Amino acid sequence: MNYRHAFHAGNFADVAKHLALVSVLLHLRKKDTPFAVIDSHAGRGVYDLRGEEAVRTGEAADGIGRLAGLHGGPPALTTYLELARTEGTYPGSPLIAAKLLRVQDRLVAVEKHPEDAAALAVALKPYRNAHAENADGYARLLALLPPPERRAAILIDPPYEAADEFAEAARAMANALRRFATGIYLVWFPIKSPSEADGFCGEVMAAGARKALRLDVKLNAVREDRLTAAGFVVVNPPFGFEDEMRTALALALPPMGATARFLWLTGEG
């Protein structure tokens, strides 16, 4: 299965992941001091939900498409829905982040695939503090850390196309923590093999994260032709993050036929 963003944009896992990103960024905005956002595998920035990839999987229709009538909830949910419910398109993580930047904040979005990087640059062009790069995300991540702002959200969201992607992501996380231990990290992963996902989370714990929350989301109906489970680890989650996500997902997941599981890998909320 190909996990590139275009095939899964706006699905149940994207909803959960982007809710988490919005929650983190709203927390960072509470202080006047600037923050950075680093997106190591940023994708195209915006996705055509009528395009070939999205239509082929149909995941957006069963994801963000099921939330048309959803209103209210905690700030992360209401803000996310304002950004994500757009006619015929779905914003990726760099565009969501760019829309939440203040004048003192900045975004560096890195994408390896040249065509996607070119589209990303176009998507971010209206945002003065958002910069797109065509480069290897893992290499650029280490070069960008620690950020001069000393406050940052770092999203590691690779496509998991390579056989050793889990190992590569775990190494990147370990190296990043050595350079910038206080950053807020969100690391996404698909779940096709529970043991592989558990092993990856174990590597994150072994990397020295003092506080790490794992959040899995899963469709109730299992299908072989579709991504049905995914997770992400949030290292150094902000105060109140778990409570806000529990409340938001309790509203957002049932219409999509999905459930969530929270597990503290280390530390506590």
PDB file of C-alpha atoms in Angstrom:
ATOM      1  CA  MET A   1       0.000   0.000   0.000  1.00  0.00           C
ATOM      2  CA  ASN A   2       1.248   3.473  -0.918  1.00  0.00           C
ATOM      3  CA  TYR A   3       1.046   5.957   1.955  1.00  0.00           C
ATOM      4  CA  ARG A   4       1.812   9.087  -0.070  1.00  0.00           C
ATOM      5  CA  HIS A   5      -0.377  11.952   1.041  1.00  0.00           C
ATOM      6  CA  ALA A   6      -2.458  12.281  -2.132  1.00  0.00           C
ATOM      7  CA  PHE A   7      -3.977   8.824  -1.750  1.00  0.00           C
ATOM      8  CA  HIS A   8      -5.135   9.407   1.824  1.00  0.00           C
ATOM      9  CA  ALA A   9      -5.729  13.151   2.072  1.00  0.00           C
ATOM     10  CA  GLY A  10      -8.703  13.918   4.278  1.00  0.00           C
ATOM     11  CA  ASN A  11      -9.157  10.379   5.585  1.00  0.00           C
ATOM     12  CA  PHE A  12      -9.824   9.426   9.203  1.00  0.00           C
ATOM     13  CA  ALA A  13      -6.106   9.361  10.047  1.00  0.00           C
ATOM     14  CA  ASP A  14      -5.542  12.775   8.466  1.00  0.00           C
ATOM     15  CA  VAL A  15      -8.391  14.188  10.533  1.00  0.00           C
ATOM     16  CA  ALA A  16      -6.821  12.931  13.773  1.00  0.00           C
ATOM     17  CA  LYS A  17      -3.287  13.967  12.792  1.00  0.00           C
ATOM     18  CA  HIS A  18      -4.303  17.454  11.740  1.00  0.00           C
ATOM     19  CA  LEU A  19      -6.461  17.895  14.825  1.00  0.00           C
ATOM     20  CA  ALA A  20      -3.352  17.140  16.876  1.00  0.00           C
ATOM     21  CA  LEU A  21      -1.286  19.617  14.857  1.00  0.00           C
ATOM     22  CA  VAL A  22      -3.886  22.356  15.324  1.00  0.00           C
ATOM     23  CA  SER A  23      -4.065  21.655  19.060  1.00  0.00           C
ATOM     24  CA  VAL A  24      -0.284  21.994  19.384  1.00  0.00           C
ATOM     25  CA  LEU A  25      -0.121  25.189  17.333  1.00  0.00           C
ATOM     26  CA  LEU A  26      -2.959  26.823  19.254  1.00  0.00           C
ATOM     27  CA  HIS A  27      -1.040  26.044  22.432  1.00  0.00           C
ATOM     28  CA  LEU A  28       2.138  27.638  21.050  1.00  0.00           C
ATOM     29  CA  ARG A  29       0.142  30.730  20.057  1.00  0.00           C
ATOM     30  CA  LYS A  30      -0.821  31.370  23.678  1.00  0.00           C
ATOM     31  CA  LYS A  31       2.557  33.034  24.267  1.00  0.00           C
ATOM     32  CA  ASP A  32       3.701  36.085  22.353  1.00  0.00           C
ATOM     33  CA  THR A  33       7.189  34.689  21.817  1.00  0.00           C
ATOM     34  CA  PRO A  34       7.761  33.293  18.303  1.00  0.00           C
ATOM     35  CA  PHE A  35       7.757  29.630  17.372  1.00  0.00           C
ATOM     36  CA  ALA A  36       8.852  27.589  14.379  1.00  0.00           C
ATOM     37  CA  VAL A  37       7.085  24.769  12.580  1.00  0.00           C
ATOM     38  CA  ILE A  38       9.186  22.197  10.734  1.00  0.00           C
ATOM     39  CA  ASP A  39       7.416  19.736   8.437  1.00  0.00           C
ATOM     40  CA  SER A  40       9.963  17.186   7.225  1.00  0.00           C
ATOM     41  CA  HIS A  41       7.770  15.370   4.677  1.00  0.00           C
ATOM     42  CA  ALA A  42       5.319  18.078   3.719  1.00  0.00           C
ATOM     43  CA  GLY A  43       3.720  16.770   0.528  1.00  0.00           C
ATOM     44  CA  ARG A  44       1.934  19.049  -1.934  1.00  0.00           C
ATOM     45  CA  GLY A  45       0.307  21.352   0.604  1.00  0.00           C
ATOM     46  CA  VAL A  46      -3.190  21.052  -0.823  1.00  0.00           C
ATOM     47  CA  TYR A  47      -4.985  18.098  -2.418  1.00  0.00           C
ATOM     48  CA  ASP A  48      -7.675  17.849  -5.048  1.00  0.00           C
ATOM     49  CA  LEU A  49     -10.321  15.546  -3.612  1.00  0.00           C
ATOM     50  CA  ARG A  50     -11.687  15.079  -7.127  1.00  0.00           C
ATOM     51  CA  GLY A  51      -8.273  13.975  -8.397  1.00  0.00           C
ATOM     52  CA  GLU A  52      -7.314  10.447  -9.474  1.00  0.00           C
ATOM     53  CA  GLU A  53      -5.562   9.454  -6.239  1.00  0.00           C
ATOM     54  CA  ALA A  54      -8.356  10.602  -3.907  1.00  0.00           C
ATOM     55  CA  VAL A  55     -11.112   9.145  -6.070  1.00  0.00           C
ATOM     56  CA  ARG A  56      -9.273   5.824  -6.361  1.00  0.00           C
ATOM     57  CA  THR A  57      -9.278   5.250  -2.594  1.00  0.00           C
ATOM     58  CA  GLY A  58     -12.463   7.125  -1.660  1.00  0.00           C
ATOM     59  CA  GLU A  59     -10.982   7.785   1.768  1.00  0.00           C
ATOM     60  CA  ALA A  60     -11.724  11.501   1.924  1.00  0.00           C
ATOM     61  CA  ALA A  61     -15.433  10.907   1.355  1.00  0.00           C
ATOM     62  CA  ASP A  62     -15.451   8.593   4.367  1.00  0.00           C
ATOM     63  CA  GLY A  63     -13.219  10.960   6.353  1.00  0.00           C
ATOM     64  CA  ILE A  64     -13.568  14.738   6.263  1.00  0.00           C
ATOM     65  CA  GLY A  65     -16.609  14.232   4.030  1.00  0.00           C
ATOM     66  CA  ARG A  66     -18.494  12.731   6.986  1.00  0.00           C
ATOM     67  CA  LEU A  67     -17.940  15.831   9.142  1.00  0.00           C
ATOM     68  CA  ALA A  68     -20.000  18.311   7.122  1.00  0.00           C
ATOM     69  CA  GLY A  69     -22.653  18.545   9.838  1.00  0.00           C
ATOM     70  CA  LEU A  70     -20.297  18.620  12.799  1.00  0.00           C
ATOM     71  CA  HIS A  71     -20.223  21.845  14.826  1.00  0.00           C
ATOM     72  CA  GLY A  72     -18.942  22.916  18.221  1.00  0.00           C
ATOM     73  CA  GLY A  73     -16.388  21.207  20.388  1.00  0.00           C
ATOM     74  CA  PRO A  74     -13.013  22.327  21.764  1.00  0.00           C
ATOM     75  CA  PRO A  75     -10.932  25.035  20.019  1.00  0.00           C
ATOM     76  CA  ALA A  76      -8.745  22.515  18.185  1.00  0.00           C
ATOM     77  CA  LEU A  77     -11.783  20.933  16.546  1.00  0.00           C
ATOM     78  CA  THR A  78     -13.587  24.144  15.606  1.00  0.00           C
ATOM     79  CA  THR A  79     -10.382  25.653  14.193  1.00  0.00           C
ATOM     80  CA  TYR A  80      -9.512  22.491  12.273  1.00  0.00           C
ATOM     81  CA  LEU A  81     -12.975  22.292  10.712  1.00  0.00           C
ATOM     82  CA  GLU A  82     -12.766  25.935   9.631  1.00  0.00           C
ATOM     83  CA  LEU A  83      -9.509  25.170   7.831  1.00  0.00           C
ATOM     84  CA  ALA A  84     -10.290  21.717   6.468  1.00  0.00           C
ATOM     85  CA  ARG A  85     -13.841  21.980   5.144  1.00  0.00           C
ATOM     86  CA  THR A  86     -13.085  23.467   1.748  1.00  0.00           C
ATOM     87  CA  GLU A  87     -14.988  22.692  -1.438  1.00  0.00           C
ATOM     88  CA  GLY A  88     -13.236  20.023  -3.472  1.00  0.00           C
ATOM     89  CA  THR A  89      -9.820  20.313  -1.805  1.00  0.00           C
ATOM     90  CA  TYR A  90      -8.129  19.363   1.429  1.00  0.00           C
ATOM     91  CA  PRO A  91      -5.248  21.256   3.073  1.00  0.00           C
ATOM     92  CA  GLY A  92      -2.164  19.300   4.034  1.00  0.00           C
ATOM     93  CA  SER A  93      -0.241  19.905   7.239  1.00  0.00           C
ATOM     94  CA  PRO A  94       2.000  22.699   5.839  1.00  0.00           C
ATOM     95  CA  LEU A  95      -0.965  24.725   4.632  1.00  0.00           C
ATOM     96  CA  ILE A  96      -2.803  24.232   7.934  1.00  0.00           C
ATOM     97  CA  ALA A  97       0.313  25.383   9.788  1.00  0.00           C
ATOM     98  CA  ALA A  98       0.837  28.365   7.472  1.00  0.00           C
ATOM     99  CA  LYS A  99      -2.691  29.574   8.134  1.00  0.00           C
ATOM    100  CA  LEU A 100      -2.058  29.512  11.889  1.00  0.00           C
ATOM    101  CA  LEU A 101       1.241  31.402  11.848  1.00  0.00           C
ATOM    102  CA  ARG A 102       1.434  34.850  13.377  1.00  0.00           C
ATOM    103  CA  VAL A 103       3.730  37.540  12.027  1.00  0.00           C
ATOM    104  CA  GLN A 104       6.530  36.462  14.405  1.00  0.00           C
ATOM    105  CA  ASP A 105       6.288  32.730  13.613  1.00  0.00           C
ATOM    106  CA  ARG A 106       7.666  30.759  10.666  1.00  0.00           C
ATOM    107  CA  LEU A 107       7.269  27.468   8.822  1.00  0.00           C
ATOM    108  CA  VAL A 108       9.834  25.406   6.948  1.00  0.00           C
ATOM    109  CA  ALA A 109       8.153  22.707   4.854  1.00  0.00           C
ATOM    110  CA  VAL A 110      10.407  20.129   3.190  1.00  0.00           C
ATOM    111  CA  GLU A 111       9.392  17.783   0.372  1.00  0.00           C
ATOM    112  CA  LYS A 112      11.681  15.384  -1.498  1.00  0.00           C
ATOM    113  CA  HIS A 113       9.595  14.649  -4.615  1.00  0.00           C
ATOM    114  CA  PRO A 114      10.253  17.479  -7.139  1.00  0.00           C
ATOM    115  CA  GLU A 115       6.716  17.708  -8.514  1.00  0.00           C
ATOM    116  CA  ASP A 116       5.168  17.745  -5.064  1.00  0.00           C
ATOM    117  CA  ALA A 117       7.745  20.287  -3.884  1.00  0.00           C
ATOM    118  CA  ALA A 118       6.858  22.589  -6.773  1.00  0.00           C
ATOM    119  CA  ALA A 119       3.170  22.341  -5.915  1.00  0.00           C
ATOM    120  CA  LEU A 120       4.006  22.964  -2.263  1.00  0.00           C
ATOM    121  CA  ALA A 121       5.863  26.172  -3.127  1.00  0.00           C
ATOM    122  CA  VAL A 122       2.793  27.414  -5.006  1.00  0.00           C
ATOM    123  CA  ALA A 123       0.468  26.521  -2.111  1.00  0.00           C
ATOM    124  CA  LEU A 124       2.630  28.393   0.403  1.00  0.00           C
ATOM    125  CA  LYS A 125       3.424  31.419  -1.763  1.00  0.00           C
ATOM    126  CA  PRO A 126       0.717  33.640  -0.177  1.00  0.00           C
ATOM    127  CA  TYR A 127       2.216  33.158   3.304  1.00  0.00           C
ATOM    128  CA  ARG A 128       5.245  35.362   3.920  1.00  0.00           C
ATOM    129  CA  ASN A 129       6.542  33.358   6.866  1.00  0.00           C
ATOM    130  CA  ALA A 130       6.215  29.964   5.171  1.00  0.00           C
ATOM    131  CA  HIS A 131       9.113  28.531   3.175  1.00  0.00           C
ATOM    132  CA  ALA A 132       9.055  25.422   0.975  1.00  0.00           C
ATOM    133  CA  GLU A 133      12.183  23.372   0.259  1.00  0.00           C
ATOM    134  CA  ASN A 134      12.831  20.572  -2.232  1.00  0.00           C
ATOM    135  CA  ALA A 135      15.176  18.369  -0.199  1.00  0.00           C
ATOM    136  CA  ASP A 136      15.514  15.191   1.828  1.00  0.00           C
ATOM    137  CA  GLY A 137      13.387  15.700   4.908  1.00  0.00           C
ATOM    138  CA  TYR A 138      15.505  13.697   7.300  1.00  0.00           C
ATOM    139  CA  ALA A 139      18.706  15.524   6.394  1.00  0.00           C
ATOM    140  CA  ARG A 140      17.111  18.950   6.522  1.00  0.00           C
ATOM    141  CA  LEU A 141      15.433  18.202   9.841  1.00  0.00           C
ATOM    142  CA  LEU A 142      18.751  17.877  11.633  1.00  0.00           C
ATOM    143  CA  ALA A 143      20.142  20.959   9.914  1.00  0.00           C
ATOM    144  CA  LEU A 144      17.156  23.011  11.093  1.00  0.00           C
ATOM    145  CA  LEU A 145      17.490  21.977  14.731  1.00  0.00           C
ATOM    146  CA  PRO A 146      17.660  23.566  17.189  1.00  0.00           C
ATOM    147  CA  PRO A 147      15.588  26.476  15.832  1.00  0.00           C
ATOM    148  CA  PRO A 148      16.609  29.980  16.914  1.00  0.00           C
ATOM    149  CA  GLU A 149      13.138  30.528  18.380  1.00  0.00           C
ATOM    150  CA  ARG A 150      13.728  27.673  20.875  1.00  0.00           C
ATOM    151  CA  ARG A 151      10.018  26.859  20.599  1.00  0.00           C
ATOM    152  CA  ALA A 152       8.874  24.568  17.813  1.00  0.00           C
ATOM    153  CA  ALA A 153       6.457  21.970  16.545  1.00  0.00           C
ATOM    154  CA  ILE A 154       8.137  19.327  14.389  1.00  0.00           C
ATOM    155  CA  LEU A 155       6.029  17.065  12.192  1.00  0.00           C
ATOM    156  CA  ILE A 156       7.637  13.885  10.833  1.00  0.00           C
ATOM    157  CA  ASP A 157       5.175  12.334   8.397  1.00  0.00           C
ATOM    158  CA  PRO A 158       7.000  10.198   5.802  1.00  0.00           C
ATOM    159  CA  PRO A 159       5.196   8.177   3.092  1.00  0.00           C
ATOM    160  CA  TYR A 160       6.600   4.828   4.322  1.00  0.00           C
ATOM    161  CA  GLU A 161       7.403   3.797   0.759  1.00  0.00           C
ATOM    162  CA  ALA A 162      10.819   2.337   1.653  1.00  0.00           C
ATOM    163  CA  ALA A 163      11.126  -0.996   3.435  1.00  0.00           C
ATOM    164  CA  ASP A 164      13.299   0.545   6.147  1.00  0.00           C
ATOM    165  CA  GLU A 165      11.170   3.665   6.689  1.00  0.00           C
ATOM    166  CA  PHE A 166      10.273   2.796  10.284  1.00  0.00           C
ATOM    167  CA  ALA A 167      13.945   2.429  11.158  1.00  0.00           C
ATOM    168  CA  GLU A 168      14.805   5.645   9.325  1.00  0.00           C
ATOM    169  CA  ALA A 169      12.066   7.589  11.112  1.00  0.00           C
ATOM    170  CA  ALA A 170      13.188   6.209  14.479  1.00  0.00           C
ATOM    171  CA  ARG A 171      16.798   7.244  13.795  1.00  0.00           C
ATOM    172  CA  ALA A 172      15.652  10.698  12.748  1.00  0.00           C
ATOM    173  CA  MET A 173      13.645  11.047  15.942  1.00  0.00           C
ATOM    174  CA  ALA A 174      16.584   9.989  18.092  1.00  0.00           C
ATOM    175  CA  ASN A 175      18.958  12.400  16.357  1.00  0.00           C
ATOM    176  CA  ALA A 176      16.441  15.228  16.532  1.00  0.00           C
ATOM    177  CA  LEU A 177      15.914  14.759  20.263  1.00  0.00           C
ATOM    178  CA  ARG A 178      19.650  14.901  20.857  1.00  0.00           C
ATOM    179  CA  ARG A 179      19.786  18.256  19.095  1.00  0.00           C
ATOM    180  CA  PHE A 180      16.543  19.727  20.431  1.00  0.00           C
ATOM    181  CA  ALA A 181      15.083  17.828  23.379  1.00  0.00           C
ATOM    182  CA  THR A 182      12.368  20.357  24.248  1.00  0.00           C
ATOM    183  CA  GLY A 183      10.594  20.510  20.904  1.00  0.00           C
ATOM    184  CA  ILE A 184       7.062  19.226  20.407  1.00  0.00           C
ATOM    185  CA  TYR A 185       7.300  16.317  17.958  1.00  0.00           C
ATOM    186  CA  LEU A 186       4.453  14.645  16.089  1.00  0.00           C
ATOM    187  CA  VAL A 187       5.534  11.444  14.344  1.00  0.00           C
ATOM    188  CA  TRP A 188       2.964   9.682  12.152  1.00  0.00           C
ATOM    189  CA  PHE A 189       2.976   6.011  11.168  1.00  0.00           C
ATOM    190  CA  PRO A 190       0.616   3.572   9.410  1.00  0.00           C
ATOM    191  CA  ILE A 191      -0.424   0.433  11.231  1.00  0.00           C
ATOM    192  CA  LYS A 192      -0.455  -2.623   8.993  1.00  0.00           C
ATOM    193  CA  SER A 193       1.562  -4.720  11.416  1.00  0.00           C
ATOM    194  CA  PRO A 194       0.857  -4.045  15.127  1.00  0.00           C
ATOM    195  CA  SER A 195       4.214  -5.536  16.102  1.00  0.00           C
ATOM    196  CA  GLU A 196       6.041  -3.240  13.680  1.00  0.00           C
ATOM    197  CA  ALA A 197       4.185  -0.199  15.062  1.00  0.00           C
ATOM    198  CA  ASP A 198       4.891  -1.280  18.645  1.00  0.00           C
ATOM    199  CA  GLY A 199       8.550  -1.731  17.816  1.00  0.00           C
ATOM    200  CA  PHE A 200       8.734   1.727  16.306  1.00  0.00           C
ATOM    201  CA  CYS A 201       7.180   3.271  19.410  1.00  0.00           C
ATOM    202  CA  GLY A 202       9.676   1.356  21.509  1.00  0.00           C
ATOM    203  CA  GLU A 203      12.485   2.934  19.493  1.00  0.00           C
ATOM    204  CA  VAL A 204      11.031   6.386  20.218  1.00  0.00           C
ATOM    205  CA  MET A 205      11.053   5.600  23.929  1.00  0.00           C
ATOM    206  CA  ALA A 206      14.633   4.333  23.682  1.00  0.00           C
ATOM    207  CA  ALA A 207      15.628   7.597  21.984  1.00  0.00           C
ATOM    208  CA  GLY A 208      15.287   9.344  25.320  1.00  0.00           C
ATOM    209  CA  ALA A 209      11.901  11.027  25.083  1.00  0.00           C
ATOM    210  CA  ARG A 210      10.912  12.022  28.605  1.00  0.00           C
ATOM    211  CA  LYS A 211       7.248  12.470  27.806  1.00  0.00           C
ATOM    212  CA  ALA A 212       5.552  10.707  24.906  1.00  0.00           C
ATOM    213  CA  LEU A 213       1.903  10.002  24.159  1.00  0.00           C
ATOM    214  CA  ARG A 214       0.847   7.478  21.530  1.00  0.00           C
ATOM    215  CA  LEU A 215      -2.493   7.957  19.823  1.00  0.00           C
ATOM    216  CA  ASP A 216      -3.887   5.281  17.488  1.00  0.00           C
ATOM    217  CA  VAL A 217      -6.984   5.661  15.348  1.00  0.00           C
ATOM    218  CA  LYS A 218      -8.709   2.722  13.709  1.00  0.00           C
ATOM    219  CA  LEU A 219     -11.664   2.165  11.427  1.00  0.00           C
ATOM    220  CA  ASN A 220     -14.274  -0.196  12.796  1.00  0.00           C
ATOM    221  CA  ALA A 221     -14.662  -1.897   9.398  1.00  0.00           C
ATOM    222  CA  VAL A 222     -11.493  -3.635   8.204  1.00  0.00           C
ATOM    223  CA  ARG A 223     -10.761  -3.561   4.470  1.00  0.00           C
ATOM    224  CA  GLU A 224      -7.742  -5.056   2.730  1.00  0.00           C
ATOM    225  CA  ASP A 225      -7.684  -2.380   0.014  1.00  0.00           C
ATOM    226  CA  ARG A 226      -7.609   0.598   2.356  1.00  0.00           C
ATOM    227  CA  LEU A 227      -5.570   2.015   5.215  1.00  0.00           C
ATOM    228  CA  THR A 228      -7.655   1.167   8.282  1.00  0.00           C
ATOM    229  CA  ALA A 229      -5.346   2.019  11.197  1.00  0.00           C
ATOM    230  CA  ALA A 230      -2.674   4.600  11.881  1.00  0.00           C
ATOM    231  CA  GLY A 231      -1.015   6.228  14.818  1.00  0.00           C
ATOM    232  CA  PHE A 232       1.226   9.031  15.875  1.00  0.00           C
ATOM    233  CA  VAL A 233       3.518   9.674  18.775  1.00  0.00           C
ATOM    234  CA  VAL A 234       3.528  13.125  20.332  1.00  0.00           C
ATOM    235  CA  VAL A 235       6.723  13.850  22.207  1.00  0.00           C
ATOM    236  CA  ASN A 236       6.488  16.659  24.781  1.00  0.00           C
ATOM    237  CA  PRO A 237       2.733  17.165  24.311  1.00  0.00           C
ATOM    238  CA  PRO A 238       1.494  20.472  25.720  1.00  0.00           C
ATOM    239  CA  PHE A 239      -0.458  20.635  28.963  1.00  0.00           C
ATOM    240  CA  GLY A 240      -4.086  19.743  28.285  1.00  0.00           C
ATOM    241  CA  PHE A 241      -3.339  18.153  24.900  1.00  0.00           C
ATOM    242  CA  GLU A 242      -4.669  14.705  25.801  1.00  0.00           C
ATOM    243  CA  ASP A 243      -7.906  16.059  27.265  1.00  0.00           C
ATOM    244  CA  GLU A 244      -8.560  18.263  24.247  1.00  0.00           C
ATOM    245  CA  MET A 245      -7.855  15.425  21.814  1.00  0.00           C
ATOM    246  CA  ARG A 246     -10.091  13.026  23.705  1.00  0.00           C
ATOM    247  CA  THR A 247     -12.948  15.522  23.568  1.00  0.00           C
ATOM    248  CA  ALA A 248     -12.370  16.407  19.915  1.00  0.00           C
ATOM    249  CA  LEU A 249     -12.043  12.819  18.724  1.00  0.00           C
ATOM    250  CA  ALA A 250     -15.114  11.735  20.687  1.00  0.00           C
ATOM    251  CA  LEU A 251     -17.035  14.060  18.366  1.00  0.00           C
ATOM    252  CA  ALA A 252     -15.088  13.588  15.125  1.00  0.00           C
ATOM    253  CA  LEU A 253     -14.408   9.849  14.963  1.00  0.00           C
ATOM    254  CA  PRO A 254     -17.905   8.283  15.318  1.00  0.00           C
ATOM    255  CA  PRO A 255     -19.245   9.831  12.077  1.00  0.00           C
ATOM    256  CA  MET A 256     -16.255   8.294  10.283  1.00  0.00           C
ATOM    257  CA  GLY A 257     -16.770   4.888  11.897  1.00  0.00           C
ATOM    258  CA  ALA A 258     -13.484   5.075  13.792  1.00  0.00           C
ATOM    259  CA  THR A 259     -12.204   4.839  17.352  1.00  0.00           C
ATOM    260  CA  ALA A 260      -9.113   6.065  19.201  1.00  0.00           C
ATOM    261  CA  ARG A 261      -6.711   4.628  21.740  1.00  0.00           C
ATOM    262  CA  PHE A 262      -4.433   6.722  23.956  1.00  0.00           C
ATOM    263  CA  LEU A 263      -1.320   5.276  25.555  1.00  0.00           C
ATOM    264  CA  TRP A 264       1.416   7.091  27.490  1.00  0.00           C
ATOM    265  CA  LEU A 265       4.724   5.577  26.430  1.00  0.00           C
ATOM    266  CA  THR A 266       6.678   7.547  28.989  1.00  0.00           C
ATOM    267  CA  GLY A 267       5.844  10.395  31.350  1.00  0.00           C
ATOM    268  CA  GLU A 268       2.272  11.348  32.100  1.00  0.00           C
ATOM    269  CA  GLY A 269      -0.322  13.946  31.197  1.00  0.00           C
TER     270      GLY A 269
END
